Coordinates of C-alpha atoms in Angstrom, one line a residue:
Chain A
M1 CA 147.2 -18.0 51.2
L2 CA 145.2 -17.3 48.2
E3 CA 145.1 -13.8 46.8
I4 CA 142.9 -12.8 43.9
K5 CA 143.7 -9.4 42.5
Q6 CA 141.5 -7.4 40.0
L7 CA 140.4 -10.6 38.3
V8 CA 138.4 -10.3 35.1
K9 CA 136.8 -13.0 33.1
K10 CA 135.1 -12.1 29.8
Y11 CA 133.7 -14.9 27.7
Q12 CA 134.1 -14.9 24.0
T13 CA 130.4 -14.1 23.7
G14 CA 131.2 -10.8 25.4
D15 CA 129.6 -11.7 28.7
L16 CA 131.5 -10.4 31.7
A17 CA 131.4 -13.2 34.2
I18 CA 133.9 -11.8 36.7
D19 CA 134.3 -8.1 37.0
R20 CA 137.5 -6.9 38.8
V21 CA 137.2 -9.2 41.8
D22 CA 139.6 -8.8 44.7
L23 CA 139.6 -11.6 47.3
T24 CA 142.1 -12.8 49.9
V25 CA 141.6 -16.2 51.6
E26 CA 143.8 -16.6 54.7
N27 CA 145.2 -20.0 55.5
G28 CA 142.7 -22.3 57.0
Q29 CA 139.8 -19.9 56.4
V30 CA 136.5 -21.3 55.2
I31 CA 134.6 -18.9 52.9
A32 CA 131.1 -19.3 51.5
L33 CA 130.7 -17.7 48.2
I34 CA 127.0 -16.9 47.7
G35 CA 125.0 -15.3 44.9
P36 CA 122.4 -16.0 42.3
S37 CA 122.8 -18.4 39.4
G38 CA 125.1 -16.8 36.8
A39 CA 126.7 -14.5 39.3
G40 CA 130.1 -16.0 38.4
K41 CA 130.7 -18.2 41.5
S42 CA 131.7 -21.2 39.4
T43 CA 133.7 -19.2 37.0
L44 CA 135.7 -17.7 39.8
I45 CA 136.9 -21.0 41.3
R46 CA 137.4 -22.5 37.9
C47 CA 139.7 -19.6 37.1
V48 CA 141.6 -20.3 40.3
N49 CA 142.2 -23.9 39.2
R50 CA 142.8 -22.7 35.6
L51 CA 140.0 -25.0 34.3
E52 CA 139.2 -21.6 32.7
N53 CA 141.7 -18.9 31.9
S54 CA 140.9 -15.5 33.2
T55 CA 141.0 -12.5 30.9
S56 CA 143.1 -10.3 33.2
G57 CA 144.1 -10.0 36.8
E58 CA 146.3 -12.0 39.1
I59 CA 145.8 -15.1 41.3
W60 CA 148.5 -15.7 43.9
L61 CA 148.7 -19.0 45.7
N62 CA 151.5 -19.3 48.3
G63 CA 153.4 -16.6 46.6
E64 CA 153.1 -17.8 43.0
N65 CA 151.0 -16.3 40.3
I66 CA 148.8 -19.1 38.9
V67 CA 147.7 -17.0 35.9
K68 CA 151.2 -16.9 34.5
M69 CA 152.0 -20.6 35.0
R70 CA 152.9 -22.9 32.1
S71 CA 151.6 -26.4 31.9
G72 CA 154.1 -28.4 34.0
K73 CA 154.2 -25.8 36.8
L74 CA 150.4 -25.5 36.6
R75 CA 150.0 -29.3 37.1
R76 CA 152.2 -29.2 40.2
T77 CA 150.2 -26.3 41.6
R78 CA 146.9 -28.0 40.9
R79 CA 147.9 -30.7 43.3
S80 CA 147.6 -28.1 46.2
M81 CA 144.0 -27.2 45.1
G82 CA 141.4 -29.9 45.8
M83 CA 138.2 -29.5 43.9
I84 CA 134.8 -30.8 44.8
F85 CA 132.0 -30.6 42.2
Q86 CA 128.3 -30.2 42.2
E87 CA 127.5 -33.3 40.2
Y88 CA 130.3 -35.1 42.1
A89 CA 132.2 -35.6 38.8
L90 CA 133.5 -39.0 39.7
V91 CA 134.6 -41.2 36.9
E92 CA 131.6 -43.4 36.9
R93 CA 133.1 -46.6 35.5
L94 CA 136.0 -46.6 37.8
T95 CA 135.9 -48.1 41.3
V96 CA 135.6 -45.9 44.4
M97 CA 139.3 -46.7 45.1
E98 CA 140.5 -45.7 41.7
N99 CA 138.5 -42.5 42.0
V100 CA 140.1 -41.6 45.3
L101 CA 143.6 -42.6 44.1
S102 CA 143.1 -40.4 41.0
G103 CA 143.7 -37.5 43.5
R104 CA 147.3 -38.7 43.6
L105 CA 147.8 -38.6 39.8
G106 CA 149.8 -35.4 40.1
Y107 CA 152.3 -37.2 42.3
V108 CA 152.9 -40.5 40.5
G109 CA 154.2 -41.3 37.1
F110 CA 152.2 -42.4 34.2
W111 CA 153.0 -46.1 34.2
R112 CA 152.4 -46.4 37.9
S113 CA 149.0 -44.9 37.5
F114 CA 148.3 -46.9 34.3
L115 CA 149.0 -50.2 36.1
R116 CA 147.2 -49.0 39.2
K117 CA 150.4 -49.6 41.2
F118 CA 150.2 -46.7 43.5
P119 CA 152.7 -46.3 46.4
Q120 CA 151.6 -48.1 49.5
S121 CA 151.4 -44.8 51.4
D122 CA 148.8 -43.5 48.9
I123 CA 146.8 -46.7 49.3
G124 CA 147.0 -46.4 53.0
A125 CA 145.9 -42.8 52.9
A126 CA 143.0 -43.7 50.6
F127 CA 141.7 -46.3 52.9
G128 CA 142.1 -43.9 55.8
L129 CA 140.1 -41.2 54.1
L130 CA 137.4 -43.7 53.0
A131 CA 137.1 -44.8 56.6
K132 CA 136.8 -41.1 57.6
V133 CA 133.9 -40.5 55.2
G134 CA 132.4 -43.8 56.1
L135 CA 132.9 -45.7 52.9
D136 CA 135.8 -48.0 53.7
T137 CA 133.8 -51.1 52.8
M138 CA 132.9 -49.7 49.3
A139 CA 136.5 -49.4 47.9
N140 CA 135.9 -51.9 45.1
K141 CA 132.4 -50.7 44.2
R142 CA 132.0 -48.9 40.9
A143 CA 131.3 -45.2 41.5
D144 CA 128.0 -45.4 39.6
E145 CA 126.6 -47.8 42.1
L146 CA 126.7 -45.2 44.9
S147 CA 124.0 -42.8 46.1
G148 CA 124.4 -39.1 45.7
G149 CA 125.6 -38.5 49.2
Q150 CA 128.1 -41.4 49.0
R151 CA 129.4 -40.1 45.7
Q152 CA 130.1 -36.7 47.2
R153 CA 132.0 -38.3 50.0
V154 CA 134.2 -40.1 47.5
G155 CA 134.6 -36.7 45.8
I156 CA 135.7 -35.2 49.2
A157 CA 138.2 -38.1 49.7
R158 CA 139.6 -37.5 46.2
A159 CA 140.1 -33.9 46.9
L160 CA 141.7 -34.5 50.3
I161 CA 144.1 -37.2 49.2
Q162 CA 145.8 -34.5 47.1
K163 CA 147.1 -33.0 50.4
P164 CA 145.9 -29.6 49.2
D165 CA 146.3 -26.2 50.9
I166 CA 142.9 -25.0 49.7
L167 CA 139.6 -26.7 48.7
L168 CA 137.6 -25.2 45.8
V169 CA 134.1 -26.5 46.3
D170 CA 131.5 -25.9 43.6
E171 CA 127.9 -26.2 44.9
P172 CA 128.6 -29.4 46.9
T173 CA 125.0 -29.8 48.0
A174 CA 122.9 -28.7 45.0
S175 CA 122.1 -32.2 44.0
L176 CA 121.5 -33.5 47.5
D177 CA 118.5 -33.6 49.9
P178 CA 118.5 -31.3 52.9
K179 CA 119.7 -33.8 55.4
T180 CA 122.6 -35.1 53.2
S181 CA 123.4 -31.5 52.4
R182 CA 124.0 -30.7 56.0
Q183 CA 126.1 -33.9 56.5
I184 CA 128.2 -33.1 53.5
M185 CA 128.7 -29.5 54.6
R186 CA 129.6 -30.5 58.1
L187 CA 132.1 -33.1 56.8
I188 CA 133.8 -30.6 54.5
T189 CA 134.1 -27.9 57.2
E190 CA 135.2 -30.4 59.9
L191 CA 137.9 -31.8 57.6
C192 CA 139.0 -28.3 56.7
E193 CA 139.4 -27.5 60.4
E194 CA 141.2 -30.8 61.1
N195 CA 143.7 -30.3 58.2
K196 CA 144.0 -26.5 58.6
L197 CA 142.6 -26.2 55.1
A198 CA 141.3 -23.1 53.5
A199 CA 138.2 -23.4 51.4
I200 CA 136.0 -21.5 49.0
I201 CA 132.6 -23.0 49.0
N202 CA 130.2 -21.9 46.3
I203 CA 126.7 -22.3 47.6
H204 CA 123.4 -20.8 46.7
D205 CA 121.8 -21.9 49.9
V206 CA 122.1 -18.9 52.2
A207 CA 121.1 -20.7 55.4
L208 CA 123.7 -23.5 54.9
A209 CA 126.3 -20.9 54.1
Q210 CA 125.6 -19.0 57.4
M211 CA 125.6 -22.3 59.3
Y212 CA 129.0 -23.6 58.2
A213 CA 131.2 -20.8 57.0
E214 CA 133.1 -18.3 59.0
R215 CA 133.1 -15.7 56.3
I216 CA 130.6 -15.0 53.6
V217 CA 131.3 -13.3 50.2
G218 CA 128.3 -12.3 48.1
L219 CA 128.7 -12.1 44.4
R220 CA 126.4 -10.4 42.0
E221 CA 126.9 -10.1 38.3
G222 CA 130.6 -10.9 38.7
R223 CA 131.2 -8.3 41.4
I224 CA 131.7 -8.7 45.1
V225 CA 128.8 -6.9 46.8
Y226 CA 129.3 -8.3 50.3
D227 CA 132.2 -9.6 52.3
G228 CA 131.8 -10.2 56.0
N229 CA 130.4 -12.1 58.9
P230 CA 127.6 -14.6 58.4
D231 CA 125.6 -12.9 61.2
D232 CA 125.5 -9.6 59.4
L233 CA 123.7 -11.1 56.4
K234 CA 120.5 -9.1 56.9
P235 CA 117.6 -8.9 54.5
N236 CA 118.9 -5.7 52.9
V237 CA 122.2 -7.4 52.2
L238 CA 120.4 -10.3 50.7
S239 CA 118.5 -8.0 48.5
E240 CA 121.7 -6.4 47.4
I241 CA 123.1 -9.8 46.4
Y242 CA 120.1 -11.6 45.0
G243 CA 117.8 -8.8 44.1
K244 CA 114.7 -7.5 45.8
E245 CA 112.6 -10.2 47.4
D246 CA 110.9 -10.6 50.7
W247 CA 113.5 -12.1 53.0
T248 CA 111.8 -11.8 56.3
N249 CA 108.2 -12.9 56.4
V250 CA 108.6 -16.3 54.8
R251 CA 107.1 -18.2 57.7
K252 CA 104.3 -15.8 58.4
Q253 CA 103.2 -16.0 54.8
K254 CA 103.1 -19.7 54.9
T255 CA 100.7 -19.8 57.9
K256 CA 98.6 -17.1 56.3
N257 CA 97.9 -19.0 53.0
K258 CA 97.6 -22.5 54.1
N259 CA 96.2 -23.7 50.9
S260 CA 98.8 -22.2 48.7
I261 CA 101.7 -24.3 47.8
K262 CA 103.5 -21.5 46.1
E263 CA 106.0 -20.1 48.4
I264 CA 109.3 -18.5 48.1
P265 CA 111.1 -21.7 47.4
N266 CA 114.1 -23.3 49.1
T267 CA 114.9 -20.8 51.8
D268 CA 111.9 -21.3 54.0
E269 CA 112.8 -24.8 55.1
H270 CA 116.2 -23.8 56.3
M271 CA 114.9 -20.6 57.9
E272 CA 112.5 -22.8 59.8
E273 CA 115.3 -24.9 61.1
M274 CA 117.3 -22.0 62.2
Q275 CA 114.5 -20.4 64.2
Chain B
M1 CA 108.2 -5.0 50.9
N2 CA 105.1 -7.1 50.6
D3 CA 104.1 -6.2 47.1
I4 CA 106.5 -8.6 45.5
P5 CA 105.3 -11.9 46.8
E6 CA 101.7 -10.8 46.2
N7 CA 102.7 -10.1 42.7
T8 CA 104.1 -13.5 42.2
Q9 CA 101.0 -15.0 43.6
K10 CA 98.8 -13.1 41.2
L11 CA 100.9 -14.2 38.3
G12 CA 100.5 -17.8 39.4
V13 CA 96.7 -17.6 39.5
T14 CA 96.4 -16.0 36.0
K15 CA 98.6 -18.7 34.6
M16 CA 96.4 -21.4 36.0
E17 CA 93.3 -19.7 34.7
T18 CA 94.6 -19.5 31.1
A19 CA 95.6 -23.1 31.3
A20 CA 92.0 -24.0 32.3
F21 CA 90.4 -22.0 29.5
S22 CA 92.4 -23.1 26.5
E23 CA 90.8 -26.4 25.6
N24 CA 92.2 -27.2 22.2
W25 CA 95.8 -28.0 21.6
S26 CA 97.7 -29.6 18.8
P27 CA 101.5 -29.8 18.4
P28 CA 103.1 -27.1 16.3
P29 CA 103.8 -28.4 12.8
F30 CA 107.3 -29.2 11.8
I31 CA 107.1 -26.7 8.9
K32 CA 105.2 -23.6 9.8
N33 CA 104.2 -22.4 6.3
P34 CA 101.2 -24.5 5.2
L35 CA 101.8 -23.8 1.5
L36 CA 105.4 -25.1 1.8
R37 CA 104.4 -28.0 4.0
W38 CA 101.8 -29.4 1.6
G39 CA 103.8 -28.4 -1.5
L40 CA 106.8 -30.4 -0.3
L41 CA 104.6 -33.4 0.4
L42 CA 102.9 -33.2 -3.0
T43 CA 106.2 -32.8 -4.8
F44 CA 107.6 -35.9 -3.0
I45 CA 104.6 -38.0 -3.9
L46 CA 104.8 -36.9 -7.5
Y47 CA 108.5 -37.6 -7.7
L48 CA 108.1 -41.0 -6.1
S49 CA 105.3 -42.1 -8.5
L50 CA 107.2 -40.9 -11.5
S51 CA 110.3 -42.7 -10.4
I52 CA 108.4 -45.9 -9.9
G53 CA 106.8 -45.5 -13.3
S54 CA 110.3 -45.1 -14.9
L55 CA 111.4 -48.5 -13.6
D56 CA 111.5 -50.8 -16.6
V57 CA 109.9 -54.0 -15.5
N58 CA 110.2 -56.8 -18.0
W59 CA 107.6 -59.4 -16.8
E60 CA 108.5 -62.0 -19.4
R61 CA 112.1 -62.0 -18.3
I62 CA 111.1 -62.3 -14.7
Y63 CA 108.9 -65.3 -15.6
V64 CA 111.8 -67.1 -17.2
G65 CA 114.1 -66.0 -14.5
L66 CA 111.9 -67.4 -11.8
D67 CA 112.7 -70.8 -13.1
R68 CA 116.4 -70.3 -12.8
G69 CA 116.0 -68.8 -9.4
A70 CA 114.1 -71.9 -8.3
K71 CA 117.0 -74.1 -9.6
F72 CA 119.4 -71.9 -7.6
V73 CA 117.3 -72.2 -4.4
Y74 CA 116.9 -75.9 -5.0
G75 CA 120.7 -76.3 -5.2
F76 CA 120.8 -74.7 -1.8
M77 CA 118.4 -77.1 -0.3
N78 CA 121.1 -79.8 -0.7
P79 CA 124.3 -78.4 0.7
N80 CA 127.3 -80.5 0.0
F81 CA 129.9 -80.2 2.7
S82 CA 132.0 -83.2 1.9
G83 CA 132.6 -82.9 -1.9
R84 CA 135.1 -80.1 -1.6
W85 CA 135.7 -80.1 2.1
T86 CA 139.5 -79.5 2.0
D87 CA 138.9 -76.4 -0.1
I88 CA 136.1 -75.2 2.1
S89 CA 138.0 -75.7 5.4
E90 CA 141.2 -74.1 4.0
G91 CA 139.1 -71.1 2.8
I92 CA 137.3 -70.8 6.2
I93 CA 140.5 -71.0 8.1
E94 CA 142.1 -68.4 5.8
S95 CA 139.1 -66.2 6.3
L96 CA 139.2 -66.5 10.0
I97 CA 142.9 -65.7 10.1
M98 CA 142.3 -62.7 7.8
T99 CA 139.5 -61.5 10.1
V100 CA 141.5 -61.8 13.3
T101 CA 144.5 -60.1 11.9
S102 CA 142.7 -57.3 10.1
T103 CA 140.5 -56.6 13.1
A104 CA 143.5 -56.4 15.4
I105 CA 145.5 -54.2 13.1
G106 CA 142.5 -52.1 12.5
I107 CA 141.8 -51.5 16.2
I108 CA 145.4 -50.7 17.0
I109 CA 145.5 -48.0 14.3
S110 CA 142.0 -46.8 14.9
I111 CA 142.5 -45.9 18.5
P112 CA 145.1 -43.1 18.0
I113 CA 143.2 -41.9 14.9
G114 CA 139.9 -41.9 16.8
F115 CA 141.4 -39.8 19.6
G116 CA 142.9 -37.5 17.0
A117 CA 139.6 -37.1 15.3
A118 CA 137.8 -36.0 18.5
R119 CA 137.4 -32.3 18.4
N120 CA 137.4 -32.0 22.2
L121 CA 140.9 -33.6 22.5
A122 CA 142.8 -32.8 19.4
P123 CA 144.1 -29.4 18.1
L124 CA 142.6 -28.4 14.7
P125 CA 145.4 -29.6 12.4
V126 CA 145.5 -33.1 14.0
Y127 CA 141.7 -33.2 13.9
L128 CA 141.6 -32.4 10.2
F129 CA 144.3 -34.9 9.4
C130 CA 142.6 -37.7 11.2
R131 CA 139.2 -36.8 9.9
S132 CA 140.5 -36.9 6.3
I133 CA 142.0 -40.4 6.9
I134 CA 138.6 -41.5 8.1
A135 CA 136.8 -39.8 5.2
L136 CA 139.2 -41.5 2.7
S137 CA 138.6 -44.9 4.3
R138 CA 134.9 -44.5 4.4
S139 CA 134.4 -43.2 0.9
F140 CA 135.6 -46.4 -0.9
Q141 CA 133.8 -49.7 -0.8
E142 CA 135.8 -52.7 0.3
I143 CA 135.7 -54.2 -3.2
I144 CA 137.4 -51.2 -4.8
I145 CA 140.1 -51.1 -2.2
A146 CA 140.6 -54.9 -2.6
I147 CA 141.0 -54.6 -6.3
L148 CA 143.6 -51.9 -5.8
F149 CA 145.5 -53.9 -3.1
V150 CA 145.3 -57.1 -5.3
A151 CA 146.9 -55.0 -8.1
I152 CA 149.6 -53.9 -5.8
F153 CA 150.3 -57.0 -3.6
G154 CA 149.0 -59.7 -5.9
F155 CA 146.4 -62.3 -5.3
G156 CA 146.1 -63.8 -1.8
P157 CA 145.1 -63.0 1.8
L158 CA 147.7 -60.2 2.3
A159 CA 145.6 -57.9 0.0
G160 CA 142.5 -59.0 1.9
V161 CA 144.0 -58.3 5.3
L162 CA 145.1 -54.8 4.2
T163 CA 141.7 -54.1 2.7
L164 CA 139.8 -55.1 5.8
S165 CA 142.2 -53.3 8.1
F166 CA 141.8 -50.1 6.0
A167 CA 138.0 -50.4 6.2
T168 CA 138.1 -51.1 9.9
I169 CA 140.0 -47.8 10.5
G170 CA 137.3 -45.7 8.8
F171 CA 134.6 -47.5 10.8
L172 CA 136.1 -47.7 14.2
S173 CA 137.9 -44.3 14.3
K174 CA 134.8 -42.4 13.3
L175 CA 132.6 -44.1 15.9
L176 CA 135.2 -43.9 18.6
A177 CA 135.8 -40.2 17.9
E178 CA 132.1 -39.6 18.1
D179 CA 131.9 -41.4 21.4
I180 CA 134.8 -39.4 22.8
E181 CA 133.1 -36.2 21.7
S182 CA 130.1 -37.0 23.6
I183 CA 131.7 -38.0 26.9
D184 CA 130.8 -36.4 30.2
K185 CA 133.1 -33.4 30.4
N186 CA 132.8 -33.1 34.2
Q187 CA 134.4 -36.4 34.8
A188 CA 137.3 -35.6 32.6
E189 CA 137.7 -32.2 34.1
A190 CA 137.8 -33.5 37.6
V191 CA 140.7 -35.7 36.7
K192 CA 142.5 -32.8 35.1
A193 CA 141.9 -30.7 38.2
T194 CA 143.9 -33.1 40.3
G195 CA 147.1 -32.1 38.5
S196 CA 147.3 -35.2 36.3
S197 CA 149.4 -35.3 33.2
W198 CA 147.8 -35.5 29.7
W199 CA 148.3 -39.2 29.4
Q200 CA 147.0 -39.8 32.9
W201 CA 144.0 -37.7 32.0
L202 CA 143.4 -39.9 28.9
N203 CA 143.7 -43.0 31.0
Y204 CA 141.5 -41.9 33.9
G205 CA 139.2 -39.3 32.5
I206 CA 138.5 -40.4 29.0
Q207 CA 139.3 -44.1 28.6
P208 CA 136.9 -45.5 31.2
Q209 CA 134.1 -43.5 29.5
V210 CA 134.6 -44.9 26.0
M211 CA 135.9 -48.4 26.8
P212 CA 132.5 -50.3 26.7
R213 CA 131.7 -48.7 23.3
L214 CA 135.1 -49.4 22.0
I215 CA 134.9 -53.1 22.9
G216 CA 131.3 -53.3 21.5
L217 CA 132.3 -51.7 18.2
S218 CA 135.4 -53.9 17.9
L219 CA 133.4 -57.1 18.3
Y220 CA 130.8 -55.8 15.8
R221 CA 133.6 -55.0 13.4
F222 CA 134.9 -58.5 13.8
D223 CA 131.6 -59.8 12.5
I224 CA 131.7 -57.4 9.6
N225 CA 135.2 -58.3 8.7
F226 CA 134.4 -62.0 8.6
R227 CA 131.5 -61.3 6.2
E228 CA 133.6 -58.9 4.1
S229 CA 136.4 -61.5 4.0
A230 CA 134.0 -63.6 2.0
V231 CA 133.3 -60.7 -0.3
V232 CA 136.8 -59.5 -1.0
G233 CA 137.7 -63.1 -1.9
L234 CA 135.6 -62.7 -5.0
V235 CA 138.2 -60.3 -6.4
G236 CA 141.1 -62.5 -5.5
A237 CA 142.0 -61.1 -2.1
G238 CA 142.0 -64.6 -0.4
G239 CA 139.7 -66.2 2.1
I240 CA 136.5 -68.2 1.7
G241 CA 135.3 -65.8 -0.9
A242 CA 137.7 -67.3 -3.4
T243 CA 136.4 -70.8 -2.7
L244 CA 132.9 -69.5 -3.0
N245 CA 133.6 -67.8 -6.3
T246 CA 135.1 -71.1 -7.7
A247 CA 132.0 -73.0 -6.6
F248 CA 129.7 -70.5 -8.5
D249 CA 131.9 -70.6 -11.5
R250 CA 131.5 -74.4 -11.7
Y251 CA 127.8 -74.2 -11.0
E252 CA 128.3 -76.2 -7.9
Y253 CA 125.5 -74.6 -6.0
D254 CA 125.5 -77.4 -3.4
T255 CA 129.1 -76.6 -2.4
A256 CA 128.3 -72.8 -2.5
A257 CA 125.3 -73.5 -0.2
A258 CA 127.5 -75.4 2.2
I259 CA 129.9 -72.4 2.3
L260 CA 127.2 -69.9 2.8
I261 CA 125.7 -72.0 5.7
I262 CA 129.1 -72.1 7.4
I263 CA 129.5 -68.3 7.0
I264 CA 126.0 -67.8 8.4
G265 CA 126.8 -70.1 11.3
I266 CA 130.0 -68.4 12.2
V267 CA 128.5 -64.9 12.0
M268 CA 125.6 -66.0 14.2
L269 CA 128.0 -67.6 16.7
S270 CA 130.2 -64.5 16.9
E271 CA 127.1 -62.4 17.1
Y272 CA 126.0 -64.4 20.1
I273 CA 129.4 -64.3 21.8
S274 CA 129.8 -60.6 21.2
G275 CA 126.4 -59.9 22.6
Y276 CA 127.3 -61.8 25.7
I277 CA 130.6 -59.9 26.1
R278 CA 129.0 -56.5 25.4
A279 CA 126.4 -57.2 28.1
G280 CA 129.3 -57.9 30.5
V281 CA 131.2 -54.7 29.9
Q282 CA 128.4 -52.2 30.1

């Protein structure tokens, strides 16, 4: 269980990225964290993994306060948090296999990893995961030879091979086309269910969030302004999170102005699919 | 509720209209103030013409010198490989040994210094220390270092090897550090996020990103070191340079020509090979 208490992150520039956030993620719960750009979604999960240090507050994972950890302990704790990134963040010049196995770095010693002599069980697990994400024939390809969707699958395998308790997912679909986005979101949520994993998924695509998450948390200017069921995400709530905008008539508008390409971007396509 | 989208639409239309109406466009000048812009240009032209005017060209001397130059060039038309072949081959072999050794030593020392001189890896004291080693190495020309090392270690290839190693450090560490500073942070961060140790992070997150450049630079430095090994020989630091110097001292331009041709050949060969390898590691 992950418990964030009164978390504050203030940048050196004085910008307040996270403002007294309280958030509890139960075991196995998949949360979508939505909100406009700059709301602090990325910062929040980066603080959980300590890629950034929070200014004040507490983050408890399985009964231990991450904020207070020193480097050795932090490294061991990071193993139980799998991260998936927006731009995949694979090491491009390493092979797919090396990228997946890098998820085991926290478990093996330096020389083993340096010589790429990972334990047989790790290699077996890596092949298993690659098969699960449909890339088992790609093991020896270099990561930069893959397409965006394939790269994100490798990213997912890298996170899962850590045997984490929670996934921290930062805009997994922002660089992908709508179809691949859905596949990736489905893959992530299915794997979470299968492995009883909790997840915080940052996503700015409201429709995708509603489709795949069981709980939605809305962040605005570093503060939680919504926390609840995906179905209760009504236009007034969206206005609360993203600011005032027409959230209902998107489709009607489109039919009215046939010649106009200018539309409220992004959301309409997904709205369409949902209707 | 409807007023907001309407607004945005209106905005879009006005934008398009203004775009259609403004017909003339020229890029904004680099220096805004026209007085300063033209003033600087004028000053530069004035300074340049004055400098050229201050060059003392002695045409008579050049006329005489042309003759000597011709003799020099003529000497090179008839390279003599066989006359002093033992000297030449010994010099070349010594130069090659110096090049390989100094490049290897230089690379081995450069890598840790390069990592230490990358601001995104090293803490400030380490960074400053490594940067000052680089600055020291870069601020002296090879010849000056060679003279110093010859004074310390005596004539011979040892002084040459040390000189070239020292010069390699300045070159390689600086460029390696710059490459490390411009890596993709996300890739490195993702490796860190798995719970890797610092060394594993270097090995998985940083090294793959800088490896092609490191290999390319090392091969390039190999070229440079071979050429420099001919130069440092002129001050007694061993290698083919010593043979070349002797040939010039004896006015044996044909032998000198042979030596230069061999140097050019070896440099071209290593250029070709390194180009081939570099294409392979990209």
